[in-house]
mmCIF file of C-alpha atoms and ligand atoms in Angstrom:
data_model
loop_
_atom_site.group_PDB
_atom_site.id
_atom_site.type_symbol
_atom_site.label_atom_id
_atom_site.label_comp_id
_atom_site.label_asym_id
_atom_site.label_seq_id
_atom_site.Cartn_x
_atom_site.Cartn_y
_atom_site.Cartn_z
ATOM 1 C CA MET A 1245 0.136 -26.821 -1.146
ATOM 2 C CA GLY A 1246 -0.416 -29.936 0.973
ATOM 3 C CA ILE A 1247 -3.917 -30.424 -0.172
ATOM 4 C CA GLY A 1248 -5.112 -33.379 -2.049
ATOM 5 C CA GLY A 1249 -8.222 -34.376 -4.144
ATOM 6 C CA SER A 1250 -9.558 -33.793 -8.360
ATOM 7 C CA ASP A 1251 -7.199 -31.609 -10.303
ATOM 8 C CA MET A 1252 -10.720 -29.740 -11.179
ATOM 9 C CA TYR A 1253 -10.779 -28.547 -7.562
ATOM 10 C CA ARG A 1254 -7.311 -27.964 -7.111
ATOM 11 C CA GLN A 1255 -7.543 -25.769 -10.506
ATOM 12 C CA GLN A 1256 -10.443 -23.794 -9.315
ATOM 13 C CA ILE A 1257 -8.789 -23.280 -5.975
ATOM 14 C CA LEU A 1258 -5.910 -21.911 -7.613
ATOM 15 C CA ASP A 1259 -7.999 -20.076 -10.381
ATOM 16 C CA HIS A 1260 -9.496 -17.956 -6.937
ATOM 17 C CA TYR A 1261 -6.211 -17.292 -5.285
ATOM 18 C CA LYS A 1262 -4.452 -16.200 -7.994
ATOM 19 C CA ASN A 1263 -7.914 -14.193 -9.708
ATOM 20 C CA PRO A 1264 -9.712 -13.450 -6.156
ATOM 21 C CA ARG A 1265 -13.367 -12.389 -6.779
ATOM 22 C CA ASN A 1266 -14.599 -9.707 -4.756
ATOM 23 C CA TYR A 1267 -11.838 -8.054 -3.574
ATOM 24 C CA GLY A 1268 -11.375 -5.031 -2.075
ATOM 25 C CA GLU A 1269 -13.679 -2.392 -0.386
ATOM 26 C CA ILE A 1270 -16.919 -1.208 -0.007
ATOM 27 C CA GLU A 1271 -17.997 2.273 0.778
ATOM 28 C CA GLU A 1272 -20.123 2.861 4.040
ATOM 29 C CA PRO A 1273 -20.760 -1.544 4.396
ATOM 30 C CA THR A 1274 -22.880 -2.211 7.092
ATOM 31 C CA PHE A 1275 -19.992 -3.936 9.361
ATOM 32 C CA THR A 1276 -16.182 -4.444 8.924
ATOM 33 C CA HIS A 1277 -14.470 -7.212 10.725
ATOM 34 C CA VAL A 1278 -10.932 -8.690 10.733
ATOM 35 C CA GLY A 1279 -9.547 -12.045 11.555
ATOM 36 C CA GLU A 1280 -6.442 -13.587 11.542
ATOM 37 C CA ASN A 1281 -4.657 -17.432 11.620
ATOM 38 C CA PRO A 1282 -2.030 -17.300 14.357
ATOM 39 C CA MET A 1283 -0.079 -20.423 13.212
ATOM 40 C CA CYS A 1284 1.290 -17.428 10.484
ATOM 41 C CA GLY A 1285 0.256 -14.041 10.696
ATOM 42 C CA ASP A 1286 -2.264 -14.764 7.715
ATOM 43 C CA THR A 1287 -5.347 -11.997 8.103
ATOM 44 C CA ILE A 1288 -8.747 -11.878 6.082
ATOM 45 C CA GLU A 1289 -11.174 -8.309 6.450
ATOM 46 C CA MET A 1290 -13.947 -8.685 4.593
ATOM 47 C CA ASP A 1291 -16.986 -5.905 4.149
ATOM 48 C CA VAL A 1292 -20.557 -6.601 4.131
ATOM 49 C CA VAL A 1293 -23.599 -5.061 3.671
ATOM 50 C CA LEU A 1294 -27.043 -6.002 5.026
ATOM 51 C CA ASP A 1295 -30.075 -5.076 3.398
ATOM 52 C CA ASP A 1296 -33.166 -3.114 4.915
ATOM 53 C CA ASP A 1297 -34.328 -5.661 7.585
ATOM 54 C CA GLU A 1298 -30.787 -7.059 8.118
ATOM 55 C CA SER A 1299 -31.886 -10.373 7.010
ATOM 56 C CA THR A 1300 -30.265 -11.141 3.489
ATOM 57 C CA ILE A 1301 -26.255 -10.477 2.890
ATOM 58 C CA GLU A 1302 -26.704 -7.792 -0.710
ATOM 59 C CA GLY A 1303 -22.616 -7.858 -0.836
ATOM 60 C CA VAL A 1304 -19.014 -8.450 0.182
ATOM 61 C CA ALA A 1305 -15.661 -7.850 -0.007
ATOM 62 C CA PHE A 1306 -13.032 -8.709 0.774
ATOM 63 C CA ARG A 1307 -8.622 -8.581 1.121
ATOM 64 C CA GLY A 1308 -5.971 -10.492 2.978
ATOM 65 C CA ASP A 1309 -2.330 -11.793 2.430
ATOM 66 C CA GLY A 1310 -1.831 -15.047 3.081
ATOM 67 C CA CYS A 1311 -2.039 -18.630 1.452
ATOM 68 C CA ALA A 1312 -3.847 -19.890 -1.655
ATOM 69 C CA ILE A 1313 -6.431 -22.048 0.799
ATOM 70 C CA SER A 1314 -7.062 -19.370 2.877
ATOM 71 C CA GLN A 1315 -7.749 -16.524 0.189
ATOM 72 C CA ALA A 1316 -9.366 -19.075 -2.199
ATOM 73 C CA ALA A 1317 -11.778 -19.904 0.756
ATOM 74 C CA ALA A 1318 -12.507 -16.432 1.196
ATOM 75 C CA SER A 1319 -12.880 -15.652 -2.597
ATOM 76 C CA MET A 1320 -15.236 -19.137 -2.628
ATOM 77 C CA LEU A 1321 -17.586 -17.752 0.673
ATOM 78 C CA SER A 1322 -17.593 -13.688 -1.440
ATOM 79 C CA GLU A 1323 -19.426 -15.431 -4.019
ATOM 80 C CA GLU A 1324 -21.542 -17.945 -2.187
ATOM 81 C CA LEU A 1325 -22.809 -15.227 0.907
ATOM 82 C CA GLN A 1326 -24.564 -12.641 -1.798
ATOM 83 C CA GLY A 1327 -27.546 -13.014 -1.328
ATOM 84 C CA MET A 1328 -27.906 -16.170 1.447
ATOM 85 C CA GLU A 1329 -29.765 -15.319 4.485
ATOM 86 C CA THR A 1330 -28.075 -13.735 7.415
ATOM 87 C CA ASP A 1331 -29.833 -17.036 9.286
ATOM 88 C CA VAL A 1332 -27.796 -19.615 7.343
ATOM 89 C CA LEU A 1333 -24.500 -17.654 7.859
ATOM 90 C CA GLU A 1334 -25.000 -18.075 11.283
ATOM 91 C CA GLU A 1335 -25.307 -21.781 10.844
ATOM 92 C CA MET A 1336 -21.889 -22.605 8.805
ATOM 93 C CA ASP A 1337 -19.873 -24.658 10.003
ATOM 94 C CA ARG A 1338 -16.019 -26.038 8.609
ATOM 95 C CA ASP A 1339 -17.777 -29.221 6.363
ATOM 96 C CA ASP A 1340 -19.783 -26.318 4.870
ATOM 97 C CA ILE A 1341 -16.599 -24.497 3.554
ATOM 98 C CA ILE A 1342 -14.528 -28.015 3.429
ATOM 99 C CA ASP A 1343 -17.517 -28.845 0.760
ATOM 100 C CA MET A 1344 -17.162 -25.401 -0.883
ATOM 101 C CA LEU A 1345 -13.406 -26.161 -1.273
ATOM 102 C CA GLY A 1346 -14.275 -30.184 -2.233
ATOM 103 C CA VAL A 1347 -10.621 -30.721 -1.222
ATOM 104 C CA ASP A 1348 -8.989 -32.893 1.439
ATOM 105 C CA ILE A 1349 -7.580 -30.469 4.010
ATOM 106 C CA SER A 1350 -5.125 -31.446 6.877
ATOM 107 C CA PRO A 1351 -6.286 -30.679 10.591
ATOM 108 C CA MET A 1352 -3.420 -27.261 9.827
ATOM 109 C CA ARG A 1353 -4.759 -26.160 6.603
ATOM 110 C CA VAL A 1354 -8.543 -26.453 8.185
ATOM 111 C CA LYS A 1355 -7.570 -23.392 9.856
ATOM 112 C CA CYS A 1356 -6.554 -21.900 6.931
ATOM 113 C CA ALA A 1357 -9.844 -22.666 5.008
ATOM 114 C CA VAL A 1358 -11.905 -22.114 7.537
ATOM 115 C CA LEU A 1359 -10.417 -18.436 8.546
ATOM 116 C CA ALA A 1360 -12.920 -16.258 6.233
ATOM 117 C CA GLU A 1361 -16.224 -18.098 7.508
ATOM 118 C CA LYS A 1362 -15.011 -17.603 10.840
ATOM 119 C CA VAL A 1363 -14.828 -13.445 10.096
ATOM 120 C CA ALA A 1364 -18.182 -13.038 7.896
ATOM 121 C CA GLN A 1365 -19.562 -15.208 11.239
ATOM 122 C CA ASP A 1366 -18.325 -13.615 13.703
ATOM 123 C CA GLY A 1367 -18.483 -9.711 12.062
ATOM 124 C CA LEU A 1368 -22.374 -10.666 11.576
ATOM 125 C CA GLU A 1369 -22.666 -11.305 15.440
ATOM 126 C CA ILE A 1370 -20.858 -8.662 16.819
ATOM 127 C CA TYR A 1371 -23.255 -6.272 14.582
ATOM 128 C CA LEU A 1372 -26.349 -8.245 15.973
ATOM 129 C CA GLY A 1373 -24.929 -7.676 19.534
ATOM 130 C CA GLU A 1374 -24.584 -12.034 20.205
ATOM 131 C CA LYS A 1375 -20.276 -11.277 20.825
ATOM 132 C CA ASP A 1376 -18.085 -9.115 22.159
ATOM 133 C CA LEU A 1377 -15.103 -9.258 19.946
ATOM 134 C CA ASP A 1378 -12.129 -7.428 18.687
ATOM 135 C CA MET A 1379 -10.350 -9.850 16.305
ATOM 136 C CA THR A 1380 -10.942 -12.955 15.003
ATOM 137 C CA THR A 1381 -8.477 -16.395 15.169
ATOM 138 C CA THR A 1382 -8.264 -19.512 14.228
ATOM 139 C CA GLU A 1383 -7.485 -20.651 17.656
ATOM 140 C CA GLU A 1384 -10.237 -21.942 19.553
ATOM 141 C CA ASP A 1385 -11.968 -24.337 17.738
ATOM 142 C CA ASP A 1386 -10.159 -27.349 15.103
HETATM 143 FE FE1 FES B 2273 -1.596 -18.593 6.657
HETATM 144 FE FE2 FES B 2273 -3.311 -20.797 5.654
HETATM 145 S S1 FES B 2273 -1.007 -20.463 6.371
HETATM 146 S S2 FES B 2273 -3.566 -19.168 6.310
#
């Protein structure tokens, strides 16, 4: 997979890739957003449900196509996001995702790793009217 790190973390990534958590769709989500890694065309689409005062994430589902890192990161993030304050999601960055994955990731693969996080963050910011964007790509940063 082009990643270094301990076997335990590698096993965890493979497990999330093979058995993605929260894979699928949510009916009537608060918002849905999609993103692509333009290097490869891999995609992640995410449905998010917020609580009534829009401060906490209550539900997340995702679907997508892509490499083990992009899909495992989406699966792991989908678990972390449940119950998270929206402020915390807005502050997340690539280092949080690399910590979550627990492996060394080459600069090329960082785009894979952060795709889901950027989709969730952009989706939230678009919903809150803080950003105007049709589709997330991993191009601008990294
Ligand atoms: Fe496409 Fe990783 S190779 S997201």
